PDB file of C-alpha atoms in Angstrom:
ATOM      1  CA  LYS J   1     -14.210   1.591   0.229  1.00  0.00           C
ATOM      2  CA  ALA J   2     -11.170   0.652   2.401  1.00  0.00           C
ATOM      3  CA  GLY J   3      -8.144   2.773   2.013  1.00  0.00           C
ATOM      4  CA  VAL J   4      -4.465   1.483   1.603  1.00  0.00           C
ATOM      5  CA  THR J   5      -3.311  -0.432   4.417  1.00  0.00           C
ATOM      6  CA  GLN J   6       0.212  -0.955   5.427  1.00  0.00           C
ATOM      7  CA  THR J   7       1.615  -3.590   7.827  1.00  0.00           C
ATOM      8  CA  PRO J   8       3.277  -3.489  10.421  1.00  0.00           C
ATOM      9  CA  ARG J   9       2.639  -0.010  11.513  1.00  0.00           C
ATOM     10  CA  TYR J  10       5.896  -0.045  13.642  1.00  0.00           C
ATOM     11  CA  LEU J  11       9.035  -1.944  13.526  1.00  0.00           C
ATOM     12  CA  ILE J  12      12.373  -2.028  15.322  1.00  0.00           C
ATOM     13  CA  LYS J  13      15.190  -4.162  13.864  1.00  0.00           C
ATOM     14  CA  THR J  14      18.839  -4.247  14.373  1.00  0.00           C
ATOM     15  CA  ARG J  15      21.766  -3.568  11.762  1.00  0.00           C
ATOM     16  CA  GLY J  16      22.267  -6.432   9.521  1.00  0.00           C
ATOM     17  CA  GLN J  17      18.866  -7.762   9.773  1.00  0.00           C
ATOM     18  CA  GLN J  18      16.481  -8.029   7.009  1.00  0.00           C
ATOM     19  CA  VAL J  19      12.728  -6.757   6.975  1.00  0.00           C
ATOM     20  CA  THR J  20       9.706  -7.025   4.822  1.00  0.00           C
ATOM     21  CA  LEU J  21       6.909  -4.578   4.832  1.00  0.00           C
ATOM     22  CA  SER J  22       3.481  -5.200   3.355  1.00  0.00           C
ATOM     23  CA  CYS J  23       0.847  -3.026   1.557  1.00  0.00           C
ATOM     24  CA  SER J  24      -2.515  -3.808   0.380  1.00  0.00           C
ATOM     25  CA  PRO J  25      -3.779  -1.199  -2.204  1.00  0.00           C
ATOM     26  CA  ILE J  26      -7.335   0.129  -2.487  1.00  0.00           C
ATOM     27  CA  SER J  27      -9.537  -2.396  -4.242  1.00  0.00           C
ATOM     28  CA  GLY J  28      -9.236  -2.348  -7.859  1.00  0.00           C
ATOM     29  CA  HIS J  29      -6.099  -0.314  -7.860  1.00  0.00           C
ATOM     30  CA  ARG J  30      -3.369  -2.061  -9.820  1.00  0.00           C
ATOM     31  CA  SER J  31      -0.383   0.272  -9.437  1.00  0.00           C
ATOM     32  CA  VAL J  32       1.528   0.226  -6.203  1.00  0.00           C
ATOM     33  CA  SER J  33       4.273   2.778  -5.557  1.00  0.00           C
ATOM     34  CA  TRP J  34       6.818   2.685  -2.384  1.00  0.00           C
ATOM     35  CA  TYR J  35       8.422   5.834  -1.042  1.00  0.00           C
ATOM     36  CA  GLN J  36      10.921   6.513   1.777  1.00  0.00           C
ATOM     37  CA  GLN J  37      10.521   9.559   4.045  1.00  0.00           C
ATOM     38  CA  THR J  38      13.278  10.644   6.160  1.00  0.00           C
ATOM     39  CA  PRO J  39      13.938  14.095   7.858  1.00  0.00           C
ATOM     40  CA  GLY J  40      17.121  14.546   5.893  1.00  0.00           C
ATOM     41  CA  GLN J  41      16.251  13.416   2.529  1.00  0.00           C
ATOM     42  CA  GLY J  42      12.558  13.922   2.481  1.00  0.00           C
ATOM     43  CA  LEU J  43      10.323  11.857   0.300  1.00  0.00           C
ATOM     44  CA  GLN J  44      12.225   9.693  -2.203  1.00  0.00           C
ATOM     45  CA  PHE J  45      10.601   7.371  -4.763  1.00  0.00           C
ATOM     46  CA  LEU J  46      11.733   3.697  -4.260  1.00  0.00           C
ATOM     47  CA  PHE J  47       9.701   1.766  -6.953  1.00  0.00           C
ATOM     48  CA  GLU J  48       6.483   1.341  -8.489  1.00  0.00           C
ATOM     49  CA  TYR J  49       4.680  -2.223  -9.513  1.00  0.00           C
ATOM     50  CA  PHE J  50       2.072  -2.660 -12.090  1.00  0.00           C
ATOM     51  CA  SER J  51       0.553  -6.145 -12.684  1.00  0.00           C
ATOM     52  CA  GLU J  52       3.480  -7.878 -10.916  1.00  0.00           C
ATOM     53  CA  THR J  53       5.947  -6.013 -12.698  1.00  0.00           C
ATOM     54  CA  GLN J  54       8.435  -3.330 -11.667  1.00  0.00           C
ATOM     55  CA  ARG J  55       8.070  -0.484 -13.965  1.00  0.00           C
ATOM     56  CA  ASN J  56       9.858   2.408 -12.373  1.00  0.00           C
ATOM     57  CA  LYS J  57      12.696   2.257  -9.930  1.00  0.00           C
ATOM     58  CA  GLY J  58      14.395   5.073  -7.940  1.00  0.00           C
ATOM     59  CA  ASN J  59      17.997   5.610  -6.884  1.00  0.00           C
ATOM     60  CA  PHE J  60      18.479   3.182  -4.002  1.00  0.00           C
ATOM     61  CA  PRO J  61      20.787   0.273  -3.563  1.00  0.00           C
ATOM     62  CA  GLY J  62      20.026  -3.156  -4.311  1.00  0.00           C
ATOM     63  CA  ARG J  63      19.276  -3.847  -0.807  1.00  0.00           C
ATOM     64  CA  PHE J  64      15.831  -2.502  -1.271  1.00  0.00           C
ATOM     65  CA  SER J  65      13.507  -4.704  -3.291  1.00  0.00           C
ATOM     66  CA  GLY J  66       9.881  -5.385  -4.007  1.00  0.00           C
ATOM     67  CA  ARG J  67       7.457  -7.515  -5.455  1.00  0.00           C
ATOM     68  CA  GLN J  68       3.720  -7.479  -6.403  1.00  0.00           C
ATOM     69  CA  PHE J  69       1.258 -10.358  -6.179  1.00  0.00           C
ATOM     70  CA  SER J  70      -1.569 -11.279  -8.588  1.00  0.00           C
ATOM     71  CA  ASN J  71      -4.064  -9.524  -6.211  1.00  0.00           C
ATOM     72  CA  SER J  72      -2.124  -6.380  -6.396  1.00  0.00           C
ATOM     73  CA  ARG J  73      -0.775  -6.484  -2.822  1.00  0.00           C
ATOM     74  CA  SER J  74       2.765  -5.429  -2.695  1.00  0.00           C
ATOM     75  CA  GLU J  75       5.842  -6.058  -0.336  1.00  0.00           C
ATOM     76  CA  MET J  76       9.211  -4.403   0.025  1.00  0.00           C
ATOM     77  CA  ASN J  77      12.152  -6.078   1.408  1.00  0.00           C
ATOM     78  CA  VAL J  78      15.280  -4.357   2.786  1.00  0.00           C
ATOM     79  CA  SER J  79      18.242  -6.781   3.361  1.00  0.00           C
ATOM     80  CA  THR J  80      21.343  -6.106   5.669  1.00  0.00           C
ATOM     81  CA  LEU J  81      19.763  -3.132   7.387  1.00  0.00           C
ATOM     82  CA  GLU J  82      21.850  -0.016   8.025  1.00  0.00           C
ATOM     83  CA  LEU J  83      21.087   2.631  10.591  1.00  0.00           C
ATOM     84  CA  GLY J  84      20.331   5.234   7.719  1.00  0.00           C
ATOM     85  CA  ASP J  85      17.501   2.865   6.649  1.00  0.00           C
ATOM     86  CA  SER J  86      15.289   4.224   9.657  1.00  0.00           C
ATOM     87  CA  ALA J  87      12.645   6.012   7.892  1.00  0.00           C
ATOM     88  CA  LEU J  88       8.745   5.949   7.503  1.00  0.00           C
ATOM     89  CA  TYR J  89       8.131   3.805   4.551  1.00  0.00           C
ATOM     90  CA  LEU J  90       4.914   4.944   2.512  1.00  0.00           C
ATOM     91  CA  CYS J  91       3.094   2.730   0.007  1.00  0.00           C
ATOM     92  CA  ALA J  92       0.587   4.427  -2.317  1.00  0.00           C
ATOM     93  CA  SER J  93      -1.819   2.863  -4.845  1.00  0.00           C
ATOM     94  CA  SER J  94      -3.100   4.303  -8.158  1.00  0.00           C
ATOM     95  CA  LEU J  95      -6.344   3.428 -10.184  1.00  0.00           C
ATOM     96  CA  LEU J  96      -4.569   3.851 -13.622  1.00  0.00           C
ATOM     97  CA  ASP J  97      -7.673   4.794 -15.380  1.00  0.00           C
ATOM     98  CA  GLY J  98      -6.069   4.990 -18.818  1.00  0.00           C
ATOM     99  CA  ARG J  99      -6.440   8.906 -18.964  1.00  0.00           C
ATOM    100  CA  GLY J 100      -3.342   9.563 -17.120  1.00  0.00           C
ATOM    101  CA  HIS J 101      -4.824  10.808 -13.952  1.00  0.00           C
ATOM    102  CA  ASN J 102      -2.356   9.392 -11.815  1.00  0.00           C
ATOM    103  CA  GLU J 103      -3.819  10.349  -8.351  1.00  0.00           C
ATOM    104  CA  GLN J 104      -1.934   8.339  -5.667  1.00  0.00           C
ATOM    105  CA  PHE J 105      -3.549   7.418  -2.477  1.00  0.00           C
ATOM    106  CA  PHE J 106      -1.152   6.938   0.445  1.00  0.00           C
ATOM    107  CA  GLY J 107      -1.163   4.428   3.497  1.00  0.00           C
ATOM    108  CA  PRO J 108      -0.241   5.482   6.939  1.00  0.00           C
ATOM    109  CA  GLY J 109       3.124   4.227   6.582  1.00  0.00           C
ATOM    110  CA  THR J 110       5.411   1.693   8.332  1.00  0.00           C
ATOM    111  CA  ARG J 111       7.971   3.437  10.662  1.00  0.00           C
ATOM    112  CA  LEU J 112      11.128   1.613  10.656  1.00  0.00           C
ATOM    113  CA  THR J 113      13.706   2.101  13.371  1.00  0.00           C
ATOM    114  CA  VAL J 114      17.083   0.478  12.988  1.00  0.00           C
ATOM    115  CA  LEU J 115      19.425   0.063  16.115  1.00  0.00           C
TER     116      LEU J 115
ATOM    117  CA  ALA K   1      14.723  15.288 -14.746  1.00  0.00           C
ATOM    118  CA  GLN K   2      12.000  16.822 -12.759  1.00  0.00           C
ATOM    119  CA  SER K   3      12.425  18.824  -9.300  1.00  0.00           C
ATOM    120  CA  VAL K   4      10.356  20.767  -6.911  1.00  0.00           C
ATOM    121  CA  THR K   5      11.261  23.670  -4.590  1.00  0.00           C
ATOM    122  CA  GLN K   6       9.320  24.789  -1.837  1.00  0.00           C
ATOM    123  CA  LEU K   7      10.262  28.073  -0.320  1.00  0.00           C
ATOM    124  CA  GLY K   8      10.125  28.191   3.281  1.00  0.00           C
ATOM    125  CA  SER K   9      10.297  25.092   5.333  1.00  0.00           C
ATOM    126  CA  HIS K  10       8.421  26.639   8.067  1.00  0.00           C
ATOM    127  CA  VAL K  11       5.400  29.018   7.739  1.00  0.00           C
ATOM    128  CA  SER K  12       3.603  30.547  10.619  1.00  0.00           C
ATOM    129  CA  VAL K  13       0.191  32.338  10.444  1.00  0.00           C
ATOM    130  CA  SER K  14      -2.421  33.432  12.672  1.00  0.00           C
ATOM    131  CA  GLU K  15      -5.803  31.896  12.754  1.00  0.00           C
ATOM    132  CA  GLY K  16      -8.058  33.643  10.253  1.00  0.00           C
ATOM    133  CA  ALA K  17      -4.982  34.785   8.143  1.00  0.00           C
ATOM    134  CA  LEU K  18      -4.090  34.027   4.612  1.00  0.00           C
ATOM    135  CA  VAL K  19      -2.056  30.890   4.140  1.00  0.00           C
ATOM    136  CA  LEU K  20       0.346  30.980   1.101  1.00  0.00           C
ATOM    137  CA  LEU K  21       2.718  28.220   0.562  1.00  0.00           C
ATOM    138  CA  ARG K  22       5.098  28.422  -2.347  1.00  0.00           C
ATOM    139  CA  CYS K  23       5.991  25.782  -4.787  1.00  0.00           C
ATOM    140  CA  ASN K  24       8.057  26.015  -7.983  1.00  0.00           C
ATOM    141  CA  TYR K  25       8.864  23.313 -10.239  1.00  0.00           C
ATOM    142  CA  SER K  26      11.214  22.187 -12.944  1.00  0.00           C
ATOM    143  CA  SER K  27       9.869  19.817 -15.754  1.00  0.00           C
ATOM    144  CA  SER K  28      11.070  18.979 -19.283  1.00  0.00           C
ATOM    145  CA  VAL K  29       7.545  17.929 -20.022  1.00  0.00           C
ATOM    146  CA  PRO K  30       4.171  19.363 -19.402  1.00  0.00           C
ATOM    147  CA  PRO K  31       3.813  18.517 -15.676  1.00  0.00           C
ATOM    148  CA  TYR K  32       1.153  17.135 -13.302  1.00  0.00           C
ATOM    149  CA  LEU K  33       1.204  18.893 -10.213  1.00  0.00           C
ATOM    150  CA  PHE K  34       0.003  18.070  -6.638  1.00  0.00           C
ATOM    151  CA  TRP K  35      -0.458  19.211  -3.107  1.00  0.00           C
ATOM    152  CA  TYR K  36      -0.312  16.885  -0.253  1.00  0.00           C
ATOM    153  CA  VAL K  37      -0.897  17.512   3.446  1.00  0.00           C
ATOM    154  CA  GLN K  38       0.608  15.141   6.142  1.00  0.00           C
ATOM    155  CA  TYR K  39      -0.629  15.060   9.682  1.00  0.00           C
ATOM    156  CA  PRO K  40       1.671  13.625  12.384  1.00  0.00           C
ATOM    157  CA  ASN K  41       1.959   9.965  12.306  1.00  0.00           C
ATOM    158  CA  GLN K  42      -0.178   9.670   9.123  1.00  0.00           C
ATOM    159  CA  GLY K  43       0.320   9.216   5.415  1.00  0.00           C
ATOM    160  CA  LEU K  44      -0.181  11.807   2.790  1.00  0.00           C
ATOM    161  CA  GLN K  45      -3.626  13.046   1.914  1.00  0.00           C
ATOM    162  CA  LEU K  46      -3.992  14.732  -1.557  1.00  0.00           C
ATOM    163  CA  LEU K  47      -5.651  18.147  -1.282  1.00  0.00           C
ATOM    164  CA  LEU K  48      -5.673  19.118  -4.937  1.00  0.00           C
ATOM    165  CA  LYS K  49      -4.054  18.594  -8.305  1.00  0.00           C
ATOM    166  CA  TYR K  50      -3.270  19.873 -11.625  1.00  0.00           C
ATOM    167  CA  THR K  51      -3.280  17.917 -14.805  1.00  0.00           C
ATOM    168  CA  THR K  52      -4.780  19.777 -17.704  1.00  0.00           C
ATOM    169  CA  GLY K  53      -7.356  22.437 -18.410  1.00  0.00           C
ATOM    170  CA  ALA K  54      -8.264  25.148 -15.733  1.00  0.00           C
ATOM    171  CA  THR K  55      -5.271  26.668 -14.178  1.00  0.00           C
ATOM    172  CA  LEU K  56      -6.845  27.428 -10.959  1.00  0.00           C
ATOM    173  CA  VAL K  57      -7.477  24.325  -9.083  1.00  0.00           C
ATOM    174  CA  LYS K  58      -9.788  24.130  -6.075  1.00  0.00           C
ATOM    175  CA  GLY K  59      -9.189  21.470  -3.502  1.00  0.00           C
ATOM    176  CA  ILE K  60     -10.577  20.134  -0.207  1.00  0.00           C
ATOM    177  CA  ASN K  61     -10.586  22.168   2.994  1.00  0.00           C
ATOM    178  CA  GLY K  62     -10.792  25.424   1.242  1.00  0.00           C
ATOM    179  CA  PHE K  63      -7.404  25.267  -0.378  1.00  0.00           C
ATOM    180  CA  GLU K  64      -6.628  26.249  -3.923  1.00  0.00           C
ATOM    181  CA  ALA K  65      -3.587  26.569  -6.148  1.00  0.00           C
ATOM    182  CA  GLU K  66      -2.857  28.259  -9.430  1.00  0.00           C
ATOM    183  CA  PHE K  67      -0.707  26.697 -12.109  1.00  0.00           C
ATOM    184  CA  LYS K  68       1.446  29.464 -13.741  1.00  0.00           C
ATOM    185  CA  LYS K  69       3.448  28.074 -16.397  1.00  0.00           C
ATOM    186  CA  SER K  70       5.462  31.338 -17.324  1.00  0.00           C
ATOM    187  CA  GLU K  71       6.424  31.318 -13.639  1.00  0.00           C
ATOM    188  CA  THR K  72       6.931  27.527 -13.183  1.00  0.00           C
ATOM    189  CA  SER K  73       4.819  27.821  -9.875  1.00  0.00           C
ATOM    190  CA  PHE K  74       2.021  26.083  -8.264  1.00  0.00           C
ATOM    191  CA  HIS K  75       1.559  28.263  -4.940  1.00  0.00           C
ATOM    192  CA  LEU K  76      -1.019  26.824  -2.586  1.00  0.00           C
ATOM    193  CA  THR K  77      -3.376  29.370  -0.702  1.00  0.00           C
ATOM    194  CA  LYS K  78      -6.262  29.482   1.724  1.00  0.00           C
ATOM    195  CA  PRO K  79      -8.133  32.679   2.473  1.00  0.00           C
ATOM    196  CA  SER K  80      -8.395  32.107   6.182  1.00  0.00           C
ATOM    197  CA  ALA K  81      -6.367  29.663   8.228  1.00  0.00           C
ATOM    198  CA  HIS K  82      -7.828  27.390  10.761  1.00  0.00           C
ATOM    199  CA  MET K  83      -6.242  25.611  13.785  1.00  0.00           C
ATOM    200  CA  SER K  84      -6.728  22.307  12.067  1.00  0.00           C
ATOM    201  CA  ASP K  85      -4.644  23.395   8.993  1.00  0.00           C
ATOM    202  CA  ALA K  86      -1.664  22.950  11.062  1.00  0.00           C
ATOM    203  CA  ALA K  87       0.380  20.037   9.212  1.00  0.00           C
ATOM    204  CA  GLU K  88       3.165  19.696   6.694  1.00  0.00           C
ATOM    205  CA  TYR K  89       2.440  20.322   3.152  1.00  0.00           C
ATOM    206  CA  PHE K  90       4.250  18.803   0.150  1.00  0.00           C
ATOM    207  CA  CYS K  91       4.252  19.811  -3.352  1.00  0.00           C
ATOM    208  CA  ALA K  92       4.813  17.298  -6.028  1.00  0.00           C
ATOM    209  CA  VAL K  93       5.346  16.792  -9.587  1.00  0.00           C
ATOM    210  CA  SER K  94       5.102  14.036 -12.044  1.00  0.00           C
ATOM    211  CA  LYS K  95       5.138  13.611 -15.902  1.00  0.00           C
ATOM    212  CA  GLY K  96       1.911  14.171 -17.574  1.00  0.00           C
ATOM    213  CA  GLY K  97       0.137  11.200 -18.828  1.00  0.00           C
ATOM    214  CA  GLY K  98       1.528   7.985 -19.970  1.00  0.00           C
ATOM    215  CA  SER K  99       2.732   5.360 -17.458  1.00  0.00           C
ATOM    216  CA  ASN K 100       5.068   6.980 -15.402  1.00  0.00           C
ATOM    217  CA  TYR K 101       3.764   7.407 -11.899  1.00  0.00           C
ATOM    218  CA  LYS K 102       6.829   8.456 -10.042  1.00  0.00           C
ATOM    219  CA  LEU K 103       6.111  11.600  -7.876  1.00  0.00           C
ATOM    220  CA  THR K 104       9.072  13.857  -7.185  1.00  0.00           C
ATOM    221  CA  PHE K 105       8.316  15.930  -3.962  1.00  0.00           C
ATOM    222  CA  GLY K 106       9.512  19.053  -2.476  1.00  0.00           C
ATOM    223  CA  LYS K 107      11.114  18.991   0.952  1.00  0.00           C
ATOM    224  CA  GLY K 108       7.799  20.224   2.525  1.00  0.00           C
ATOM    225  CA  THR K 109       6.494  23.150   4.363  1.00  0.00           C
ATOM    226  CA  LEU K 110       5.451  22.899   8.173  1.00  0.00           C
ATOM    227  CA  LEU K 111       2.505  25.091   8.622  1.00  0.00           C
ATOM    228  CA  THR K 112       1.784  26.487  12.096  1.00  0.00           C
ATOM    229  CA  VAL K 113      -1.474  28.197  13.033  1.00  0.00           C
ATOM    230  CA  ASN K 114      -1.330  30.474  16.037  1.00  0.00           C
ATOM    231  CA  PRO K 115      -4.498  31.264  18.024  1.00  0.00           C
TER     232      PRO K 115
END
């Protein structure tokens, strides 16, 4: 079974631009979560989607948004990019087997550099 | 609110020596606990998890961890380090069961294995 895929793997943008990152979960997984990883702040939760609905949201400004499609694929968007948005953005998918075993499988990440 | 503290941002061991990576958590509800490993330029890979039941959990690559509720700890150990174990390790906590799949991560511990 294919793992979580994220595209693109690397991205360079300039301040003020916007960016869209894509995540395809493992087949059959309906929950997709996004995390930001930076050297200073570590791994921080952005949001989680299930069945096209955002169920959980972290403490990020409204410039960070996401969505999930009917095939469970997810995108996240960052508008008006700032230098501090430079980070590795990780996507994780989960089966949600109804027993509360929330093992999350992570993709390789998208490395965003804002100049 | 939940939090994770990993003691030691950098641990260095000799090949064949014991690996001990420390993790303490704070949670107002029974937690689910996880250890993930991250190799350079890659996403996170699950090493092991504690949900319920046996408090000594065995994972992949010879790693194990013990959930100690009284000490609010979930330390990761491996009897004999291998060069391939060099990576960054993250301890994470989430609320048990239900629909809350947010993972709260520690800051990570970089493991170096010396020949």
